[in-house]
Tab-separated table of C-alpha atoms and ligand atoms in Angstrom:
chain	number	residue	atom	x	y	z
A	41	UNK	CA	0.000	0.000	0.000
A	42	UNK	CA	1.161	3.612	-1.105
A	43	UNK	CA	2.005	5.864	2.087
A	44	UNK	CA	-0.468	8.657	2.140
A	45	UNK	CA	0.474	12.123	1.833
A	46	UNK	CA	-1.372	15.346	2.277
A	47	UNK	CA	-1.413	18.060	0.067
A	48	UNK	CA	-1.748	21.226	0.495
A	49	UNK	CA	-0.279	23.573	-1.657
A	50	UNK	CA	-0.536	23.792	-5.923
A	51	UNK	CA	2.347	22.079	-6.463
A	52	UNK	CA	3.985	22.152	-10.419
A	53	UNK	CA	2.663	19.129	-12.729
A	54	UNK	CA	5.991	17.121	-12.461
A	55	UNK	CA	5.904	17.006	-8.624
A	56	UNK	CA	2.128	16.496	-8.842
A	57	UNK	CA	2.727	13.366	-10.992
A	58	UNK	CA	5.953	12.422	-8.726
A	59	UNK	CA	3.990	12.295	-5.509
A	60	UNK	CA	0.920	10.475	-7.282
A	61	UNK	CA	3.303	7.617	-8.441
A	62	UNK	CA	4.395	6.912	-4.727
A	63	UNK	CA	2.100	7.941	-2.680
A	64	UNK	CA	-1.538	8.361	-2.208
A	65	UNK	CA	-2.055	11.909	-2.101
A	66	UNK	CA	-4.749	13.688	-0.050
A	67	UNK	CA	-5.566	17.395	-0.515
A	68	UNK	CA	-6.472	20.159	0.883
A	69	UNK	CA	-6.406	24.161	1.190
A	70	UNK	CA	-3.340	25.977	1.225
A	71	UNK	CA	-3.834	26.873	4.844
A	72	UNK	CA	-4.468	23.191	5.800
A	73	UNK	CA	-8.633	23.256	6.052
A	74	UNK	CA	-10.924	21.226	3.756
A	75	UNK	CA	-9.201	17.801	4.089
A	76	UNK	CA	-10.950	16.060	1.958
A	77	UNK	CA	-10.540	12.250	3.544
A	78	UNK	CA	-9.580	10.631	7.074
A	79	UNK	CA	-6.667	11.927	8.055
A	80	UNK	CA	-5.321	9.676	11.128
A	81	UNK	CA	-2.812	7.473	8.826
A	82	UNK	CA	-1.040	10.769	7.191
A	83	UNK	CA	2.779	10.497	7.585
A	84	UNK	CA	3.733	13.080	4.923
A	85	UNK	CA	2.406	16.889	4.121
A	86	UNK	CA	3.697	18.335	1.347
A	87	UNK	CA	2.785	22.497	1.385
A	88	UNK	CA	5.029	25.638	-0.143
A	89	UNK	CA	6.320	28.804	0.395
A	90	UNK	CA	2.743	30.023	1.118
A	91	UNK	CA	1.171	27.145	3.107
A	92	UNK	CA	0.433	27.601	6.505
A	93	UNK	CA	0.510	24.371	8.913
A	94	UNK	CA	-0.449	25.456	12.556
A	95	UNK	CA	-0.540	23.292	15.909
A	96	UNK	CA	-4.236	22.833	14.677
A	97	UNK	CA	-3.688	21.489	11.926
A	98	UNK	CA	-0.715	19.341	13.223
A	99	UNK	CA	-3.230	18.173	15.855
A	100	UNK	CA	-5.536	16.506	13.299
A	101	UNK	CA	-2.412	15.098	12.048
A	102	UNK	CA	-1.453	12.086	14.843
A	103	UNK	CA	0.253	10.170	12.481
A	104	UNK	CA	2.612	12.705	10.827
A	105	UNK	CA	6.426	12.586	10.907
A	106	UNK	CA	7.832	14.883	7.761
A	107	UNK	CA	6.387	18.401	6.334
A	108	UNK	CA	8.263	19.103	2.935
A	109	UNK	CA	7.953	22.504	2.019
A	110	UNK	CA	8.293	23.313	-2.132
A	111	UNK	CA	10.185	26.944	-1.374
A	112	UNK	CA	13.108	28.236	0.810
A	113	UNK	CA	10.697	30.110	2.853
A	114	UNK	CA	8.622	28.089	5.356
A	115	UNK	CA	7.437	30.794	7.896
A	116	UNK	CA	4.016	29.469	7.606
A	117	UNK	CA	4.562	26.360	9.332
A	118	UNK	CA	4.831	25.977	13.133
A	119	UNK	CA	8.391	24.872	13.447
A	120	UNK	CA	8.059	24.568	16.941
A	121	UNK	CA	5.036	22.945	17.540
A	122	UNK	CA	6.319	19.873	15.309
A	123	UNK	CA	9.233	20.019	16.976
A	124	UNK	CA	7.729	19.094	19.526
A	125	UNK	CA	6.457	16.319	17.925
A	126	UNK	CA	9.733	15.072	16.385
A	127	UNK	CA	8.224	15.760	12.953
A	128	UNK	CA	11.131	17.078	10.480
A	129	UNK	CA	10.884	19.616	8.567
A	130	UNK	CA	12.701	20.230	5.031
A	131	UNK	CA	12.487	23.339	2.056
A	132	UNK	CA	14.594	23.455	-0.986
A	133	UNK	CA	17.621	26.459	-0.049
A	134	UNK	CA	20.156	27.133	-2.965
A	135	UNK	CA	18.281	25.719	-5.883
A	136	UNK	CA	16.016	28.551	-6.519
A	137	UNK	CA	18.321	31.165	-5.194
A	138	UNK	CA	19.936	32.396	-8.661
A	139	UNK	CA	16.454	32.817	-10.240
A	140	UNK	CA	15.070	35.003	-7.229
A	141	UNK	CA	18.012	36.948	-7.339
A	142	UNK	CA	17.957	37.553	-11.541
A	143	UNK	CA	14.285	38.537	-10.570
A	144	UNK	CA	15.479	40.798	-7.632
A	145	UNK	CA	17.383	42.823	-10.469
A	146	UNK	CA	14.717	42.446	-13.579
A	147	UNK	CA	12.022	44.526	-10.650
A	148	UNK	CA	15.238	46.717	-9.943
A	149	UNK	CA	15.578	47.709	-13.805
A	150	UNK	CA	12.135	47.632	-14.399
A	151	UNK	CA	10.771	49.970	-11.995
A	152	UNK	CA	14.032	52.309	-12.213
A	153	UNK	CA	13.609	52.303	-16.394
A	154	UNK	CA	10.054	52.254	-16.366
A	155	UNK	CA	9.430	49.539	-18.316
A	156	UNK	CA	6.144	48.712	-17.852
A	157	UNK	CA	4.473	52.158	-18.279
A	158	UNK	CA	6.787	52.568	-21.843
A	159	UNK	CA	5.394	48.911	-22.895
A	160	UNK	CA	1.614	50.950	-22.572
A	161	UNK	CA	3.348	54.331	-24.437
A	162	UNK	CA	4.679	52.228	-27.247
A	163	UNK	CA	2.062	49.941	-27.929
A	164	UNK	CA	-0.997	52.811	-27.614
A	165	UNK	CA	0.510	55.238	-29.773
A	166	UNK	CA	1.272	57.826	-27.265
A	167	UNK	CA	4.987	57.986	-28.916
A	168	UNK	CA	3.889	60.159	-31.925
A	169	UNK	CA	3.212	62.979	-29.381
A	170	UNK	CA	6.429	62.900	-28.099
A	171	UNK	CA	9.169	60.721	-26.017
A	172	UNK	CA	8.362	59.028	-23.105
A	173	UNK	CA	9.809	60.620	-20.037
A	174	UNK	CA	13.212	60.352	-18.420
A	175	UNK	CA	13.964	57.534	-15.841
A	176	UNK	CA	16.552	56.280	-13.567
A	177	UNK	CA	20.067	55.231	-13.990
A	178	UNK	CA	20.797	52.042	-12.310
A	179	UNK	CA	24.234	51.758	-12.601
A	180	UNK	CA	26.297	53.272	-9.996
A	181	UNK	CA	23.340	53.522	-7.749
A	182	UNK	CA	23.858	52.534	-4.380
A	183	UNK	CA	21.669	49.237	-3.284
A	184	UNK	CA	20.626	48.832	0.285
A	185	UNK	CA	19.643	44.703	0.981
A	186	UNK	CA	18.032	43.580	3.954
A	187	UNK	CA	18.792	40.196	4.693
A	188	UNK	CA	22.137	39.484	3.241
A	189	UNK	CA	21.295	35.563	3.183
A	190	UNK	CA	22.068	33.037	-0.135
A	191	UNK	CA	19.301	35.410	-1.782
A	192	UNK	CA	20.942	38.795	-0.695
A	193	UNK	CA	24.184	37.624	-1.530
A	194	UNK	CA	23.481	36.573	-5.087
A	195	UNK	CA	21.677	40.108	-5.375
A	196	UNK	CA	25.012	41.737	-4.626
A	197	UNK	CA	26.709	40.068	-7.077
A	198	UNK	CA	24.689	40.777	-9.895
A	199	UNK	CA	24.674	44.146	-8.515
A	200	UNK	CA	28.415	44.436	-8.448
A	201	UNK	CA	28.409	43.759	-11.800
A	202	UNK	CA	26.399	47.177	-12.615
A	203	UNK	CA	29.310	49.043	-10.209
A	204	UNK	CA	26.520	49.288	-7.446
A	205	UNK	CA	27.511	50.194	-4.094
A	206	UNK	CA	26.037	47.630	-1.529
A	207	UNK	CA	25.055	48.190	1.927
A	208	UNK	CA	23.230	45.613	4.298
A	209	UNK	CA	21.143	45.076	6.953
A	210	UNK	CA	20.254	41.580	9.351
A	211	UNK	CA	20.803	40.345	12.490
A	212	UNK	CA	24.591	41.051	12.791
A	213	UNK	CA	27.322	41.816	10.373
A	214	UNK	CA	29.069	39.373	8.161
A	215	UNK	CA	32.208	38.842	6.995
A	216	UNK	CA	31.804	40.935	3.892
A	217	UNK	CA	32.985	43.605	2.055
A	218	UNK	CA	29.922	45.451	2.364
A	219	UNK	CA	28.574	48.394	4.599
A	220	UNK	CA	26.501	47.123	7.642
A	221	UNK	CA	23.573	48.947	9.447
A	222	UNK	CA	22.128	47.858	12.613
A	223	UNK	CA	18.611	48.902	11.221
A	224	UNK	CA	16.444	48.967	8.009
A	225	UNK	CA	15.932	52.807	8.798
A	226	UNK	CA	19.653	53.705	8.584
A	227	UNK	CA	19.819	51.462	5.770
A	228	UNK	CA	17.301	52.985	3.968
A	229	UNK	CA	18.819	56.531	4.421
A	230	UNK	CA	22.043	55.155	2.961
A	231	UNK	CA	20.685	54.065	-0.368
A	232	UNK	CA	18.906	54.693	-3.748
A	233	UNK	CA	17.559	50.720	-3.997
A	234	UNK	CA	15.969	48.803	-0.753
A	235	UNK	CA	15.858	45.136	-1.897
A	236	UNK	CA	14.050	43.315	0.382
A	237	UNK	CA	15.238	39.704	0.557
A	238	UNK	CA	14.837	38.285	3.969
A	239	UNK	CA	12.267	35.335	4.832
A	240	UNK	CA	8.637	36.378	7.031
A	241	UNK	CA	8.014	35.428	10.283
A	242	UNK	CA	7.531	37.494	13.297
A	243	UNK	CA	11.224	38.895	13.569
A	244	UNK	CA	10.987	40.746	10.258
A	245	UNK	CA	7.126	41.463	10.464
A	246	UNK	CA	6.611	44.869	8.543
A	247	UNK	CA	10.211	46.194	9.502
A	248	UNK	CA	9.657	48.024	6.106
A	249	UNK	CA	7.589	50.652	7.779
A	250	UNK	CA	6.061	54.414	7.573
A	251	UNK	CA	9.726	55.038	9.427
A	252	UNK	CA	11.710	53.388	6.615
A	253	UNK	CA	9.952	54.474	3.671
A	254	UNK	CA	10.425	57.895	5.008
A	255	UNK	CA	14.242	57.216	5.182
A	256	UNK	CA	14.346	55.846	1.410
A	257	UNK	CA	12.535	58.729	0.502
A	258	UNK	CA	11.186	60.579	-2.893
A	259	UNK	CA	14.038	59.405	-4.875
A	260	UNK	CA	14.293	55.944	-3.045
A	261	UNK	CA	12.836	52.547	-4.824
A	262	UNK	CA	11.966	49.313	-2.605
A	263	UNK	CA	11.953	45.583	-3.841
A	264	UNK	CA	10.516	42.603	-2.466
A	265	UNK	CA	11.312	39.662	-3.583
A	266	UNK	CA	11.040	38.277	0.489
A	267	UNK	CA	7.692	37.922	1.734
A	268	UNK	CA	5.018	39.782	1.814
A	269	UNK	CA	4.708	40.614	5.396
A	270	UNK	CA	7.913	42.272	5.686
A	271	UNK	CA	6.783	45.636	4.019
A	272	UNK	CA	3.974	47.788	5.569
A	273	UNK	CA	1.842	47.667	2.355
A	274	UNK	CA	-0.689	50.220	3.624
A	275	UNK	CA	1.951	52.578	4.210
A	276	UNK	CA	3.573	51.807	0.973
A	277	UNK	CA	0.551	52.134	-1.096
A	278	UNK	CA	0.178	55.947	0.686
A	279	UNK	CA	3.542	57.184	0.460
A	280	UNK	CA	3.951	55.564	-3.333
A	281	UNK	CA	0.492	57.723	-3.802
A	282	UNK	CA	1.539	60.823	-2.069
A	283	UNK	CA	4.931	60.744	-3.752
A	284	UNK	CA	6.831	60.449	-0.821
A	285	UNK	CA	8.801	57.191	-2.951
A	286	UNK	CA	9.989	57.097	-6.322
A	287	UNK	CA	8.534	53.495	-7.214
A	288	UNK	CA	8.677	50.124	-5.559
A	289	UNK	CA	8.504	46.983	-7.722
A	290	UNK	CA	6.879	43.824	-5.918
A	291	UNK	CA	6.478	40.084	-6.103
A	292	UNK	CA	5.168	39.491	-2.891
A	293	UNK	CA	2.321	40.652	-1.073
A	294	UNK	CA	1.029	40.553	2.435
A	295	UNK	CA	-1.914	38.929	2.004
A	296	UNK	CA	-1.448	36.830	-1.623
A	297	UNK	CA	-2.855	36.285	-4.088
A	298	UNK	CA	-4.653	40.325	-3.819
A	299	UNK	CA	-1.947	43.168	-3.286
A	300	UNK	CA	-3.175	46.145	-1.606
A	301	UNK	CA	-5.834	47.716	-3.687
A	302	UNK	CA	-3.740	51.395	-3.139
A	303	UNK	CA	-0.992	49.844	-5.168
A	304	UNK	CA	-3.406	48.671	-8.147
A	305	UNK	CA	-3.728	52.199	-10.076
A	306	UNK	CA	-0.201	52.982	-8.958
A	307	UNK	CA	1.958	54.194	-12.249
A	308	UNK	CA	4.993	54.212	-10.143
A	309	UNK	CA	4.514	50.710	-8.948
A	310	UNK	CA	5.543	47.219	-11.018
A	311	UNK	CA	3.464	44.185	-9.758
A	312	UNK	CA	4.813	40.469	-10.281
A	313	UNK	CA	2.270	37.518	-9.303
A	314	UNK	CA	5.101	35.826	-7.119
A	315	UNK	CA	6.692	34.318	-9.805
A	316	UNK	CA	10.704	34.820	-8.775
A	317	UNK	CA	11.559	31.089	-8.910
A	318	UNK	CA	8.901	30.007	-11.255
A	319	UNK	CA	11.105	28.673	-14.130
A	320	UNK	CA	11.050	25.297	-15.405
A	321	UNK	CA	14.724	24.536	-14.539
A	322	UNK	CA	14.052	26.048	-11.081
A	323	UNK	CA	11.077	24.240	-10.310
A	324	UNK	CA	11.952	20.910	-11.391
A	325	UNK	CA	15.164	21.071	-8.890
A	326	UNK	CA	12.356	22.153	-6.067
A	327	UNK	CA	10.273	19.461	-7.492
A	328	UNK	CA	13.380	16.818	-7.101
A	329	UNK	CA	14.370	18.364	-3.817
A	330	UNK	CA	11.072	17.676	-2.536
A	331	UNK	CA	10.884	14.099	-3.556
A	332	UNK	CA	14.432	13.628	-2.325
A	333	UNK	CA	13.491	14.078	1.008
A	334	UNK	CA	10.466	12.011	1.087
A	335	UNK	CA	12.320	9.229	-0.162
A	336	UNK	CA	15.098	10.267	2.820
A	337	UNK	CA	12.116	9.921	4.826
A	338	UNK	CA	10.807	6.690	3.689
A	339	UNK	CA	14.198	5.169	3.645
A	340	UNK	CA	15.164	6.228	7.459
A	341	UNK	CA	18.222	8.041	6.414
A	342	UNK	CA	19.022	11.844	6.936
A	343	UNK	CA	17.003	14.315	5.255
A	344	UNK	CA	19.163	16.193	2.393
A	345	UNK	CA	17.541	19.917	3.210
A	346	UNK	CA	16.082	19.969	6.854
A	347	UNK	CA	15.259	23.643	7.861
A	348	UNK	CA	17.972	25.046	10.205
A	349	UNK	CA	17.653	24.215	14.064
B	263	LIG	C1	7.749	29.731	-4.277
B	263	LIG	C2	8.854	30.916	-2.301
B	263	LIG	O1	6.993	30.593	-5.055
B	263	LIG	O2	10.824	29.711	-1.963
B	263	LIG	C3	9.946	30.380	-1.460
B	263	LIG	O3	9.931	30.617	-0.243
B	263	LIG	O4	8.062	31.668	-1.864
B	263	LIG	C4	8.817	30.571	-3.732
B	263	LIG	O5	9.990	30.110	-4.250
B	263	LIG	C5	6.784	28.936	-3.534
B	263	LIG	O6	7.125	28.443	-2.339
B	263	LIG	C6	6.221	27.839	-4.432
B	263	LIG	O7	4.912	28.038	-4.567
């Protein structure tokens, strides 16, 4: 008999048909309701960067001993509640990092050139009455990261190579050539471009706020290619509107898949549906990652990705 798995993320087709071939697979919401069959027997859950598993939901779950999250980020599951529990928990780190990071910079030059509102000039004709307006230079421009992680470190790279000057923020300083601040604020003061590329959870919960947006300023941009819940998107949707910020470019929201309706009629905004690591080379080492460490699982031996203690 197949081990049964729940489900409860959309997963991509090839680790859809993966799981189905070994395992029974039981589904559900992405925030764990609507389990749609007993439950008691479940030893797997398979959910993603935008799952939430909570002690409730781990409490209809005797049986479980493995979560495997599709996505570096796994700040909607309880880690310490299945702790607890002895259930291990596994993402996919490094394999997705050099798309988010391209993606980081494609927002970066697409909100500093424009390129979305000059697609709309081009196409409706607006050209004949004259050329489109001026925008920012991104080379030379000094980039502010928060959360210098695998993610913020490929970002600085890519940014080096556009003679960027690169300043950081996160929980200490690193062995780095780069300038460290001790808060997103001073960071934000520092720099042209806030990249936002640190993971959600309570310790980063809107620390893009009112304060910070007021540091980066009228001429300042802000990124996310983190999570959602890192940036104040009320007060980024009002100071983007008032023109207290030049433009912020986004691919995650706080509450997904419906961005702030301030941002929608934005011009100075670019909006990406969450989409950094969606390539088919990308997904397909996610895809394998994930399958990797169910089979770990399944064969008692140590998990190749567990999430960090
Ligand atoms: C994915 C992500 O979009 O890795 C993460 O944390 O948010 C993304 O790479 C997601 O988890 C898959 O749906």
């Amino acid at each position: 008999m197949k081990p049964r798995v729940l489900k409860i993320a959309k997963l991509p087709p090839m680790l859809d048909e993966a799981l189905h071939a070994t395992y029974e697979v039981v589904e559900a919401h992405q925030d764990g309701t609507g389990v749609n069959a007993a439950t008691a027997d479940i030893r797997a859950l398979v959910a993603n960067g935008e799952s939430t598993v909570t002690r409730q939901l781990l409490e209809q779950l005797p049986a479980l001993e493995v979560i495997a999250v599709l996505g570096v980020g796994y700040d909607g599951i309880d880690v310490v509640a299945a702790r607890e529990r002895s259930i291990q928990v596994t993402h996919t780190p490094d394999v997705l990092t050099d798309d988010v990071a391209d993606f980081a910079m494609a927002l970066l030059f697409g909100i500093a050139r424009n390129t979305r509102v000059a697609d709309q000039f081009t196409r409706s004709g607006a050209w004949a009455n004259g050329p489109f307006a001026f925008s920012r230079k991104v080379t030379g421009a000094r980039l502010g990261i928060i959360g210098l992680g695998r993610i913020g470190k490929a970002i600085a790279r890519r940014a080096q190579g556009f003679d960027m000057s690169i300043a950081y923020t996160g929980r200490q300083p690193q062995a780095v050539d780069h300038a460290y601040f001790s808060t997103a604020v001073e960071l934000a003061a520092a720099v042209d471009f806030l990249v936002v590329a640190v993971g959600g959870g309570a310790a980063s919960y809107h620390l893009v706020d009112e304060q910070v947006l007021q540091a980066l300023g009228p001429q300042g941009y802000l990124i996310n290619v983190g999570r959602g819940s890192v940036v104040d998107e009320q007060a980024l949707a009002q100071a983007l509107a008032e023109g207290r910020l030049a433009g912020a470019a986004l691919d995650v929201y706080e509450n997904e898949p419906r961005p702030h309706p301030g941002l929608l009629g934005l011009e100075n905004v670019l909006l990406t549906p969450h989409m950094a690591s969606a390539t088919p080379d990308t997904r397909r080492a996610m895809s394998d990652l994930v399958m990797a460490n169910l089979q770990a699982w399944q064969n008692n031996t140590a998990l190749p990705t567990p999430v960090p203690q």
